[in-house]
């Protein structure tokens, strides 16, 4: 129920209770007043009648009592009864005295015989109604023991009382109506500012901290204080929520910019939040709140670390590996969130050390591979030199063979060192590209010519399906070196009488490059010529692919073919004179241009190596 109606109900109830109480009181008081007036009237009339009786009974005889009673009754319009000191009725105006019982036990008679004005209000069996009795001792008559009793029904009192009650009820009704009107007005006047303040409070609770609507002027000091307190609370909440919003935005920006994955869990071990980096690293949906860490990071070490941190107050560090291609490695630091020296949650930070781990592994492999690559030719050179020094020079045939071995291994060392220098120069980041607009066909044709002799020796044919009008922006020398390296690699791993094909793929969406979704069409030259003239459908990206019919590469080795010294078939690669650095050099050259390399292969069918370049 609304406050307005509650107040009105309270006011009305109070008025009704007060008016009912007053009415009951007035009813009783009026009845008592009327009875008292009637008693006084009967007392006065009784004294006059007593004087009359005394005059009539001067000889002391009361033989004509009924006649006297009738005479008094007629004059006063009441019932008159004459009673002696023993309670015997000597005369009555209503009933023959002989038929009436002794009245000595009547209270009014007893009071009158004691010298008082006797009075009594009771139901009369004779008159069958409530009757007021007033008894007065007649002085000097019958030795002072004669009592005159006057009786009058009080139905007239009830009639008067009813008329007055009707007037009171009418007045009460009018008063109640006025009270209802006043209570309605007052309750509205009191409840309206409270209702306005309630709307203000609800607006604040709903997050609306704008200017408040006009509040009705309160009647009391307390309501004014409440209004001022609400306005002050609104200002403070608006300021604090503004501060919280700024802090939240700042925290979200910080968490979003942090490259490390962050997971926050409550004291029960359920996830409260994760940042974008965590969602990306573990491929989970953004709605992680309320889930268990084990659902997001399927690693028992991390779950144990979180439980251990929740049980204590120390930082726990764990390492974890996520299987897959490629395999990922993390260092995880789990720290407690303390409040009043109690652990209320934990924060776990996932440091992705995959690249560091891979670099460390590559460094170790590089050192081992360089040592091995240098040791093999050096051992051969030293062995041949020692043999020559021990007397093999006297044998011309043996000496020639040993010298040729020394020259061959020296050339291998030279190639290895040159490739290492090129690779070091590319990896240093200080390489200055000489970018120019070049005809891609000429670069590829020069690369084919450079490896033509080696291809002819194995009977391998090289086809060049490239439009002559295509131009790219690149460093001519470096891209030419990359093409030569790819062709050289294809020739080494393609059996005799094999085929090598150089083609290009076009697509504006570089995410499709290397997935086999692009192709070279016969009308490409016309399209490229139109593009050069600014016609629609411009080509933004080009990929060159070198496809051979060689032995192929196992799927598990594909992700590592561009690493330094990585060989699928190490023995065959060394036998062919490879340094293991050719594809790595290609990768660094292409990445220096801001592009990328890729590879596809199928065992026993052949391999495809390609890289992308921008088309101006």
Coordinates of C-alpha atoms in Angstrom, one line a residue:
X1 CA 0.0 0.0 0.0
X2 CA 1.3 3.5 -0.9
X3 CA 2.3 5.9 1.9
X4 CA -0.5 8.3 0.9
X5 CA -3.2 5.7 1.5
X6 CA -1.5 4.5 4.7
X7 CA -1.4 8.0 6.1
X8 CA -5.0 8.6 5.1
X9 CA -6.1 5.3 6.7
X10 CA -4.2 6.1 9.9
X11 CA -5.7 9.6 10.1
X12 CA -9.2 8.3 9.3
X13 CA -8.9 5.5 11.9
X14 CA -7.8 7.9 14.6
X15 CA -10.7 10.2 13.8
X16 CA -13.2 7.3 13.8
X17 CA -11.9 5.9 17.1
X18 CA -12.0 9.3 18.7
X19 CA -15.5 10.1 17.4
X20 CA -16.8 6.7 18.5
X21 CA -15.3 7.1 21.9
X22 CA -16.8 10.6 22.3
X23 CA -20.2 9.3 21.0
X24 CA -20.2 6.4 23.6
X25 CA -19.2 8.8 26.3
X26 CA -21.8 11.4 25.4
X27 CA -24.5 8.8 25.1
X28 CA -23.8 7.6 28.7
X29 CA -23.2 11.1 30.0
X30 CA -26.5 12.2 28.4
X31 CA -28.4 9.4 29.9
X32 CA -27.0 10.0 33.3
X33 CA -27.7 13.7 33.0
X34 CA -31.4 13.1 32.0
X35 CA -31.9 10.6 34.8
X36 CA -30.4 13.1 37.2
X37 CA -32.7 15.8 36.0
X38 CA -35.7 13.5 36.3
X39 CA -34.6 12.5 39.8
X40 CA -34.4 16.2 40.8
X41 CA -37.8 16.9 39.3
X42 CA -39.4 13.9 41.1
X43 CA -37.7 14.9 44.3
X44 CA -39.2 18.4 44.2
X45 CA -42.6 17.0 43.2
X46 CA -42.4 14.4 46.0
X47 CA -41.7 17.0 48.6
X48 CA -44.7 19.0 47.5
X49 CA -46.8 15.9 47.5
X50 CA -45.5 15.0 51.0
X51 CA -46.7 18.4 52.3
X52 CA -50.1 17.7 50.7
X53 CA -50.3 14.2 52.3
X54 CA -49.3 15.6 55.7
X55 CA -52.2 18.1 55.5
X56 CA -54.6 15.3 54.6
X57 CA -53.3 13.0 57.4
X58 CA -53.4 15.5 60.2
X59 CA -55.6 13.2 62.2
X60 CA -53.0 10.4 61.7
X61 CA -55.4 8.2 59.7
X62 CA -54.4 6.7 56.4
X63 CA -57.5 4.7 55.7
X64 CA -58.0 6.5 52.3
X65 CA -54.4 5.7 51.1
X66 CA -55.4 4.6 47.6
X67 CA -57.5 7.7 47.1
X68 CA -54.7 9.9 48.2
X69 CA -52.2 8.1 46.0
X70 CA -54.6 8.4 43.0
X71 CA -55.0 12.1 43.7
X72 CA -51.2 12.7 43.8
X73 CA -50.7 10.6 40.7
X74 CA -53.3 12.5 38.8
X75 CA -51.8 15.8 39.7
X76 CA -48.1 14.8 39.0
X77 CA -48.8 12.4 36.2
X78 CA -46.7 9.7 37.9
X79 CA -47.4 6.6 39.9
X80 CA -47.7 7.2 43.5
X81 CA -47.3 4.7 46.3
X82 CA -47.8 5.3 50.1
X83 CA -45.8 2.8 52.3
X84 CA -45.6 2.6 56.1
X85 CA -42.4 2.0 58.1
X86 CA -42.9 -1.7 58.0
X87 CA -42.9 -1.8 54.2
X88 CA -46.7 -2.3 53.9
X89 CA -48.3 -0.6 51.0
X90 CA -51.1 1.7 52.3
X91 CA -52.0 3.1 48.9
X92 CA -51.1 2.9 45.3
X93 CA -52.3 4.7 42.2
X94 CA -52.0 1.8 39.8
X95 CA -52.7 -1.4 41.8
X96 CA -54.9 -1.9 44.9
X97 CA -52.6 -1.8 47.9
X98 CA -53.9 -5.1 49.1
X99 CA -52.5 -6.8 46.1
X100 CA -48.9 -5.5 46.5
X101 CA -46.2 -7.3 48.4
X102 CA -44.2 -5.8 51.2
X103 CA -41.7 -3.1 50.0
X104 CA -39.4 -3.0 53.0
X105 CA -36.5 -4.5 51.0
X106 CA -36.7 -1.9 48.3
X107 CA -33.5 0.2 48.3
X108 CA -35.3 3.5 47.8
X109 CA -37.6 2.6 50.8
X110 CA -34.7 1.8 53.0
X111 CA -32.9 5.0 52.0
X112 CA -36.1 7.1 52.7
X113 CA -36.7 5.5 56.1
X114 CA -33.1 6.5 57.0
X115 CA -33.9 10.1 56.3
X116 CA -32.5 10.3 52.7
X117 CA -34.1 10.8 49.4
X118 CA -34.3 7.3 48.1
X119 CA -33.8 6.6 44.5
X120 CA -33.6 3.5 42.3
X121 CA -33.7 2.6 38.6
X122 CA -34.9 -0.9 37.8
X123 CA -37.3 -2.9 35.7
X124 CA -40.8 -3.0 37.0
X125 CA -42.7 -6.3 36.6
X126 CA -45.9 -4.4 37.1
X127 CA -45.3 -1.8 34.5
X128 CA -43.1 -4.1 32.4
X129 CA -40.6 -1.4 31.7
X130 CA -37.6 0.3 33.3
X131 CA -38.9 2.7 36.0
X132 CA -37.2 5.4 38.1
X133 CA -38.3 5.4 41.7
X134 CA -37.9 8.3 44.1
X135 CA -39.0 7.8 47.8
X136 CA -39.4 10.7 50.4
X137 CA -40.2 10.4 54.0
X138 CA -43.4 12.3 54.9
X139 CA -42.4 14.2 58.0
X140 CA -44.8 14.2 60.9
X141 CA -47.1 11.6 59.5
X142 CA -47.5 8.1 61.1
X143 CA -44.9 8.9 63.7
X144 CA -42.5 9.9 60.8
X145 CA -42.6 6.4 59.2
X146 CA -44.7 7.1 56.2
X147 CA -42.9 7.1 52.8
X148 CA -44.2 8.6 49.6
X149 CA -42.8 6.9 46.5
X150 CA -43.1 8.4 43.1
X151 CA -42.4 6.2 40.0
X152 CA -42.0 7.3 36.4
X153 CA -41.0 5.2 33.3
X154 CA -37.9 6.5 31.7
X155 CA -39.0 5.8 28.1
X156 CA -39.2 9.6 27.7
X157 CA -35.5 9.7 28.6
X158 CA -34.8 7.2 25.9
X159 CA -36.8 9.2 23.4
X160 CA -34.9 12.4 24.2
X161 CA -31.7 10.5 24.2
X162 CA -32.4 9.1 20.7
X163 CA -33.2 12.5 19.3
X164 CA -30.0 13.9 20.7
X165 CA -28.1 10.8 19.5
X166 CA -29.4 11.4 15.9
X167 CA -28.1 14.9 16.1
X168 CA -24.8 13.7 17.3
X169 CA -24.6 11.0 14.5
X170 CA -25.3 13.6 11.9
X171 CA -22.6 15.9 13.3
X172 CA -20.3 12.9 13.5
X173 CA -20.9 12.1 9.8
X174 CA -20.2 15.6 8.8
X175 CA -17.1 15.6 11.0
X176 CA -16.0 12.3 9.5
X177 CA -16.4 13.6 6.0
X178 CA -14.4 16.7 6.8
X179 CA -11.8 14.5 8.5
X180 CA -11.5 12.3 5.4
X181 CA -11.1 15.4 3.2
X182 CA -8.5 16.8 5.5
X183 CA -6.7 13.5 6.0
X184 CA -6.6 13.0 2.2
X185 CA -5.2 16.5 1.7
X186 CA -2.6 16.3 4.5
X187 CA -1.5 12.8 3.5
X188 CA -1.0 13.9 -0.1
X189 CA 0.9 17.0 1.1
X190 CA 3.1 14.8 3.3
X191 CA 3.6 11.9 0.9
X192 CA 4.3 13.9 -2.3
X193 CA 7.8 15.0 -1.4
X194 CA 8.5 11.5 -0.1
X195 CA 7.3 10.1 -3.5
X196 CA 9.6 12.6 -5.3
X197 CA 12.5 11.6 -3.1
X198 CA 11.7 7.9 -3.8
X199 CA 11.9 8.6 -7.6
X200 CA 15.3 10.3 -7.0
X201 CA 16.6 7.3 -5.1
X202 CA 15.4 4.9 -7.8
X203 CA 17.0 7.1 -10.5
X204 CA 20.3 6.9 -8.6
X205 CA 19.9 3.1 -8.2
X206 CA 19.3 2.8 -12.0
X207 CA 22.5 4.7 -12.7
X208 CA 20.9 8.0 -13.7
X209 CA 22.9 10.7 -12.1
X210 CA 21.7 13.6 -14.2
X211 CA 19.9 16.7 -12.8
X212 CA 17.1 15.7 -10.5
X213 CA 13.5 16.7 -11.2
X214 CA 12.0 19.3 -9.0
X215 CA 11.2 17.9 -5.5
X216 CA 8.1 19.1 -3.8
X217 CA 8.9 21.3 -0.8
X218 CA 9.0 19.1 2.3
X219 CA 7.0 20.1 5.3
X220 CA 9.4 18.9 8.0
X221 CA 13.0 19.5 8.9
X222 CA 13.6 15.7 8.6
X223 CA 12.4 15.6 5.0
X224 CA 14.5 18.6 4.1
X225 CA 17.5 16.8 5.6
X226 CA 16.7 13.6 3.7
X227 CA 16.4 15.5 0.4
X228 CA 19.8 17.2 1.0
X229 CA 21.3 13.8 1.9
X230 CA 20.0 12.2 -1.3
X231 CA 21.4 15.1 -3.4
X232 CA 24.7 14.8 -1.7
X233 CA 24.7 11.0 -2.1
X234 CA 23.9 11.5 -5.8
X235 CA 26.9 13.8 -6.3
X236 CA 29.2 11.5 -4.4
X237 CA 28.0 8.3 -6.2
X238 CA 28.3 10.0 -9.6
X239 CA 31.9 11.1 -8.8
X240 CA 32.9 7.7 -7.4
X241 CA 31.3 5.8 -10.3
X242 CA 33.1 8.2 -12.7
X243 CA 36.3 7.4 -10.9
X244 CA 35.6 3.7 -11.0
X245 CA 34.7 3.8 -14.7
X246 CA 38.0 5.6 -15.5
X247 CA 39.9 3.0 -13.4
X248 CA 38.0 0.2 -15.0
X249 CA 38.7 1.5 -18.5
X250 CA 42.3 2.0 -17.6
X251 CA 42.5 -1.5 -16.2
X252 CA 40.9 -3.0 -19.2
X253 CA 43.2 -1.0 -21.5
X254 CA 46.2 -2.2 -19.5
X255 CA 45.1 -5.8 -19.4
X256 CA 44.2 -5.7 -23.1
X257 CA 47.6 -4.3 -24.0
X258 CA 49.5 -6.9 -21.9
X259 CA 50.9 -9.6 -24.2
X260 CA 51.0 -12.1 -21.3
X261 CA 47.9 -14.2 -20.5
X262 CA 46.2 -13.3 -17.2
X263 CA 43.7 -15.4 -15.3
X264 CA 42.1 -14.2 -12.0
X265 CA 40.3 -16.7 -9.8
X266 CA 38.3 -16.2 -6.5
X267 CA 38.9 -17.9 -3.2
X268 CA 36.9 -21.0 -4.3
X269 CA 39.1 -21.4 -7.4
X270 CA 36.5 -20.2 -10.0
X271 CA 37.6 -17.9 -12.7
X272 CA 36.6 -14.2 -12.2
X273 CA 38.2 -12.8 -15.4
X274 CA 40.8 -13.4 -18.2
X275 CA 42.4 -10.9 -20.5
X276 CA 42.3 -11.0 -24.3
X277 CA 45.9 -12.4 -24.5
X278 CA 44.8 -15.4 -22.4
X279 CA 41.7 -16.0 -24.5
X280 CA 43.9 -15.9 -27.7
X281 CA 46.7 -18.1 -26.3
X282 CA 44.3 -20.9 -25.2
X283 CA 41.6 -20.4 -27.8
X284 CA 38.8 -19.9 -25.3
X285 CA 35.6 -17.8 -25.6
X286 CA 35.5 -14.4 -23.9
X287 CA 32.8 -15.7 -21.5
X288 CA 35.2 -17.4 -19.0
X289 CA 33.7 -16.1 -15.7
X290 CA 32.5 -18.8 -13.3
X291 CA 34.4 -21.6 -15.0
X292 CA 37.1 -23.7 -13.5
X293 CA 40.7 -23.1 -14.6
X294 CA 41.0 -26.7 -15.5
X295 CA 38.4 -26.2 -18.2
X296 CA 40.4 -23.4 -19.8
X297 CA 44.0 -24.7 -19.2
X298 CA 44.0 -28.4 -19.4
X299 CA 47.1 -28.9 -17.3
X300 CA 47.2 -30.4 -13.8
X301 CA 50.3 -28.4 -12.8
X302 CA 48.5 -25.1 -13.1
X303 CA 45.5 -26.4 -11.2
X304 CA 47.8 -27.7 -8.4
X305 CA 49.6 -24.3 -8.4
X306 CA 46.3 -22.4 -7.9
X307 CA 45.2 -24.7 -5.1
X308 CA 48.6 -24.4 -3.5
X309 CA 48.5 -20.6 -3.6
X310 CA 44.9 -20.5 -2.3
X311 CA 46.1 -22.7 0.6
X312 CA 49.0 -20.4 1.4
X313 CA 50.3 -16.9 0.7
X314 CA 53.4 -17.5 -1.4
X315 CA 54.0 -17.2 -5.2
X316 CA 54.1 -20.5 -7.1
X317 CA 56.0 -20.8 -10.4
X318 CA 55.3 -23.6 -12.8
X319 CA 56.2 -24.5 -16.4
X320 CA 53.8 -26.0 -18.9
X321 CA 53.8 -27.2 -22.4
X322 CA 50.8 -27.1 -24.7
X323 CA 51.0 -29.9 -27.4
X324 CA 50.2 -29.0 -30.9
X325 CA 51.8 -27.7 -34.1
X326 CA 53.7 -25.8 -33.2
X327 CA 54.3 -26.8 -29.6
X328 CA 54.0 -23.9 -27.1
X329 CA 55.8 -23.4 -23.9
X330 CA 54.8 -21.2 -20.9
X331 CA 56.2 -20.0 -17.6
X332 CA 53.3 -19.5 -15.2
X333 CA 53.5 -17.3 -12.0
X334 CA 50.6 -17.8 -9.6
X335 CA 50.4 -15.1 -6.9
X336 CA 47.8 -14.7 -4.1
X337 CA 45.4 -11.7 -3.8
X338 CA 45.4 -10.7 -0.1
X339 CA 42.9 -8.7 1.9
X340 CA 43.5 -8.2 5.6
X341 CA 46.2 -10.9 5.3
X342 CA 43.6 -13.4 4.0
X343 CA 43.8 -15.0 0.6
X344 CA 40.7 -13.9 -1.3
X345 CA 41.8 -15.1 -4.8
X346 CA 44.8 -15.7 -7.1
X347 CA 46.1 -14.2 -10.3
X348 CA 48.0 -16.4 -12.7
X349 CA 50.3 -14.8 -15.4
X350 CA 51.2 -17.0 -18.4
X351 CA 54.4 -15.9 -20.0
X352 CA 54.6 -17.3 -23.6
X353 CA 58.3 -18.5 -23.9
X354 CA 57.7 -20.5 -27.0
X355 CA 59.8 -18.2 -29.2
X356 CA 62.5 -18.0 -26.5
X357 CA 62.5 -21.8 -26.2
X358 CA 62.6 -22.2 -30.0
X359 CA 65.4 -19.7 -30.3
X360 CA 67.4 -21.5 -27.6
X361 CA 66.8 -24.7 -29.4
X362 CA 67.8 -23.1 -32.7
X363 CA 70.9 -21.6 -31.1
X364 CA 71.9 -25.0 -29.7
X365 CA 71.2 -26.7 -33.0
X366 CA 73.1 -23.9 -34.8
X367 CA 76.2 -24.3 -32.7
X368 CA 76.0 -28.0 -33.1
X369 CA 75.3 -27.8 -36.8
X370 CA 78.0 -25.2 -37.5
X371 CA 80.5 -27.3 -35.5
X372 CA 79.5 -30.4 -37.4
X373 CA 79.5 -28.7 -40.8
X374 CA 83.0 -27.2 -40.2
X375 CA 84.4 -30.3 -38.6
X376 CA 83.5 -32.6 -41.5
X377 CA 85.5 -30.7 -44.3
X378 CA 88.2 -29.7 -41.9
X379 CA 88.7 -33.3 -40.9
X380 CA 88.8 -34.3 -44.5
X381 CA 91.3 -31.5 -45.4
X382 CA 93.5 -32.3 -42.4
X383 CA 93.4 -36.1 -43.1
X384 CA 94.4 -35.5 -46.7
X385 CA 97.1 -33.0 -45.7
X386 CA 98.6 -35.4 -43.1
X387 CA 98.5 -38.2 -45.7
X388 CA 100.4 -36.1 -48.2
X389 CA 102.9 -35.0 -45.6
X390 CA 103.6 -38.6 -44.7
X391 CA 104.7 -39.4 -48.2
X392 CA 101.7 -39.5 -50.5
X393 CA 103.2 -36.8 -52.6
X394 CA 105.5 -39.3 -54.1
X395 CA 102.5 -41.1 -55.6
X396 CA 101.2 -38.7 -58.3
X397 CA 97.8 -40.5 -58.6
X398 CA 97.1 -40.5 -54.8
X399 CA 98.4 -36.9 -54.5
X400 CA 96.1 -35.7 -57.2
X401 CA 93.1 -37.4 -55.5
X402 CA 94.0 -36.0 -52.1
X403 CA 94.5 -32.5 -53.5
X404 CA 91.1 -32.6 -55.2
X405 CA 89.5 -33.7 -51.9
X406 CA 91.2 -30.7 -50.2
X407 CA 90.0 -28.3 -52.9
X408 CA 86.4 -29.8 -52.8
X409 CA 86.2 -29.4 -49.0
X410 CA 87.7 -26.0 -49.1
X411 CA 85.1 -24.9 -51.6
X412 CA 82.5 -26.3 -49.3
X413 CA 83.9 -24.4 -46.4
X414 CA 83.9 -21.2 -48.5
X415 CA 80.2 -21.7 -49.5
X416 CA 79.3 -22.4 -45.9
X417 CA 81.1 -19.2 -44.7
X418 CA 79.5 -17.1 -47.5
X419 CA 76.1 -18.4 -46.6
X420 CA 76.7 -17.7 -42.9
X421 CA 77.9 -14.2 -43.7
X422 CA 74.8 -13.6 -45.9
X423 CA 72.5 -15.0 -43.2
X424 CA 74.2 -12.9 -40.5
X425 CA 73.8 -9.8 -42.6
X426 CA 70.1 -10.5 -43.1
X427 CA 69.5 -11.3 -39.5
X428 CA 71.3 -8.3 -38.2
X429 CA 68.3 -6.0 -39.1
X430 CA 70.7 -3.5 -40.5
X431 CA 70.3 -4.6 -44.1
X432 CA 69.4 -1.6 -46.3
X433 CA 67.0 -2.6 -49.1
X434 CA 67.4 -1.0 -52.5
X435 CA 63.8 -1.1 -53.6
X436 CA 63.0 -0.5 -57.2
X437 CA 60.2 -1.3 -59.7
X438 CA 61.4 -4.4 -61.5
X439 CA 59.9 -6.7 -64.2
X440 CA 59.4 -9.9 -62.3
X441 CA 59.8 -12.0 -65.4
X442 CA 63.4 -10.8 -65.9
X443 CA 64.4 -11.6 -62.3
X444 CA 62.9 -15.1 -62.6
X445 CA 64.5 -15.7 -66.1
X446 CA 67.9 -14.7 -64.7
X447 CA 67.5 -17.1 -61.9
X448 CA 66.6 -19.9 -64.3
X449 CA 69.7 -19.1 -66.4
X450 CA 71.9 -19.2 -63.2
X451 CA 70.9 -22.8 -62.4
X452 CA 70.5 -23.9 -66.0
X453 CA 73.8 -25.9 -66.2
X454 CA 72.9 -27.9 -63.0
X455 CA 69.4 -28.6 -64.4
X456 CA 70.8 -29.8 -67.7
X457 CA 73.2 -32.2 -66.0
X458 CA 70.2 -34.0 -64.4
X459 CA 68.0 -33.6 -67.4
X460 CA 65.5 -31.5 -65.5
X461 CA 63.2 -29.1 -67.4
X462 CA 62.3 -25.7 -66.0
X463 CA 59.1 -24.0 -67.2
X464 CA 58.4 -20.4 -66.6
X465 CA 54.7 -19.5 -66.6
X466 CA 55.0 -15.8 -65.8
X467 CA 53.4 -12.8 -67.7
X468 CA 56.2 -10.5 -69.0
X469 CA 54.3 -7.3 -68.0
X470 CA 54.1 -8.1 -64.3
X471 CA 56.1 -5.6 -62.1
X472 CA 57.0 -5.8 -58.5
X473 CA 58.7 -3.5 -56.0
X474 CA 61.7 -5.2 -54.5
X475 CA 65.5 -5.4 -54.0
X476 CA 66.4 -7.0 -57.4
X477 CA 69.7 -8.7 -56.1
X478 CA 68.1 -10.2 -53.0
X479 CA 65.0 -11.5 -54.7
X480 CA 67.1 -13.0 -57.4
X481 CA 69.2 -14.7 -54.8
X482 CA 66.1 -16.1 -53.2
X483 CA 64.8 -17.4 -56.5
X484 CA 68.2 -19.0 -57.2
X485 CA 68.2 -20.7 -53.8
X486 CA 64.7 -22.1 -54.3
X487 CA 65.6 -23.4 -57.8
X488 CA 68.9 -24.9 -56.5
X489 CA 67.0 -26.6 -53.7
X490 CA 64.4 -28.0 -56.2
X491 CA 67.1 -29.3 -58.5
X492 CA 69.0 -31.1 -55.7
X493 CA 65.9 -33.0 -54.5
X494 CA 64.3 -33.7 -57.9
X495 CA 65.3 -37.0 -59.6
X496 CA 66.8 -37.0 -63.1
X497 CA 64.4 -36.2 -66.0
X498 CA 62.1 -34.4 -63.5
X499 CA 60.2 -31.1 -64.0
X500 CA 60.3 -27.8 -62.2
X501 CA 57.6 -25.2 -62.8
X502 CA 57.7 -21.5 -61.8
X503 CA 54.2 -19.9 -61.6
X504 CA 52.5 -17.0 -59.9
X505 CA 49.3 -16.7 -57.9
X506 CA 47.2 -13.5 -57.6
X507 CA 44.8 -12.5 -54.9
X508 CA 43.9 -9.4 -53.0
X509 CA 43.5 -11.4 -49.8
X510 CA 46.9 -12.4 -48.6
X511 CA 45.4 -14.9 -46.1
X512 CA 44.6 -17.2 -49.0
X513 CA 48.2 -17.2 -50.4
X514 CA 49.8 -20.6 -50.0
X515 CA 46.5 -22.4 -49.6
X516 CA 46.2 -23.4 -53.3
X517 CA 43.1 -21.2 -53.9
X518 CA 44.8 -19.0 -56.5
X519 CA 45.8 -19.8 -60.0
X520 CA 47.3 -18.3 -63.2
X521 CA 44.9 -17.9 -66.1
X522 CA 45.6 -17.5 -69.8
X523 CA 44.0 -14.0 -69.8
X524 CA 46.3 -12.8 -67.0
X525 CA 48.6 -10.7 -69.2
X526 CA 45.6 -8.7 -70.6
X527 CA 44.4 -8.2 -67.0
X528 CA 47.8 -7.0 -65.8
X529 CA 48.1 -4.6 -68.7
X530 CA 44.7 -3.2 -67.9
X531 CA 45.7 -2.9 -64.2
X532 CA 48.7 -0.8 -65.2
X533 CA 46.4 1.6 -66.9
X534 CA 44.3 2.0 -63.7
X535 CA 41.3 -0.2 -64.7
X536 CA 39.2 -1.9 -62.0
X537 CA 40.2 -5.1 -60.1
X538 CA 43.8 -4.1 -59.3
X539 CA 46.2 -6.8 -58.2
X540 CA 47.6 -6.0 -54.7
X541 CA 49.6 -9.2 -54.0
X542 CA 51.6 -11.7 -56.0
X543 CA 53.1 -15.0 -54.9
X544 CA 55.8 -16.8 -56.9
X545 CA 55.9 -20.6 -56.5
X546 CA 58.6 -23.1 -57.4
X547 CA 57.0 -26.6 -57.8
X548 CA 59.2 -29.7 -58.4
X549 CA 58.5 -33.4 -58.9
X550 CA 61.0 -34.4 -56.3
X551 CA 61.0 -36.7 -53.3
X552 CA 58.7 -34.6 -51.2
X553 CA 58.9 -33.6 -47.5
X554 CA 57.2 -35.3 -44.6
X555 CA 54.4 -33.3 -43.1
X556 CA 56.0 -33.1 -39.6
X557 CA 59.2 -31.6 -41.1
X558 CA 57.4 -28.8 -43.1
X559 CA 57.3 -26.3 -40.2
X560 CA 61.1 -26.5 -39.9
X561 CA 62.3 -26.5 -43.4
X562 CA 63.2 -22.8 -43.3
X563 CA 65.3 -23.2 -40.2
X564 CA 69.1 -22.9 -40.4
X565 CA 70.9 -26.3 -41.1
X566 CA 67.6 -28.2 -41.0
X567 CA 67.8 -31.1 -43.4
X568 CA 65.2 -33.7 -44.0
X569 CA 67.8 -36.1 -45.4
X570 CA 71.1 -35.0 -43.9
X571 CA 73.3 -37.5 -45.6
X572 CA 71.9 -36.9 -49.0
X573 CA 72.0 -33.1 -48.5
X574 CA 75.8 -33.1 -47.7
X575 CA 76.4 -35.5 -50.5
X576 CA 74.9 -32.9 -52.9
X577 CA 77.0 -30.2 -51.4
X578 CA 74.3 -28.3 -49.6
X579 CA 75.0 -26.1 -46.6
X580 CA 71.5 -26.3 -45.1
X581 CA 71.2 -22.5 -45.1
X582 CA 69.6 -21.8 -48.5
X583 CA 66.0 -21.9 -47.4
X584 CA 66.8 -20.0 -44.3
X585 CA 68.4 -17.2 -46.4
X586 CA 65.2 -17.2 -48.6
X587 CA 63.0 -16.7 -45.5
X588 CA 65.1 -13.8 -44.2
X589 CA 65.2 -12.1 -47.6
X590 CA 61.4 -12.2 -48.0
X591 CA 60.8 -11.1 -44.4
X592 CA 63.1 -8.2 -44.9
X593 CA 60.6 -7.1 -47.6
X594 CA 57.8 -7.4 -45.1
X595 CA 56.4 -10.5 -46.8
X596 CA 56.3 -14.2 -46.0
X597 CA 57.4 -17.7 -47.3
X598 CA 55.4 -20.9 -47.3
X599 CA 55.8 -24.5 -48.4
X600 CA 53.5 -27.4 -49.4
X601 CA 54.6 -31.0 -50.1
X602 CA 53.5 -34.5 -50.6
X603 CA 55.9 -37.5 -50.2
X604 CA 56.8 -39.1 -53.5
X605 CA 54.9 -36.4 -55.5
X606 CA 56.9 -33.2 -55.0
X607 CA 57.2 -29.9 -53.1
X608 CA 56.2 -26.3 -53.7
X609 CA 58.1 -23.4 -52.2
X610 CA 56.8 -19.9 -52.6
X611 CA 56.9 -16.3 -51.3
X612 CA 54.8 -13.2 -51.6
X613 CA 55.6 -9.7 -53.0
X614 CA 53.6 -6.6 -53.3
X615 CA 52.4 -5.3 -56.7
X616 CA 52.6 -1.5 -57.0

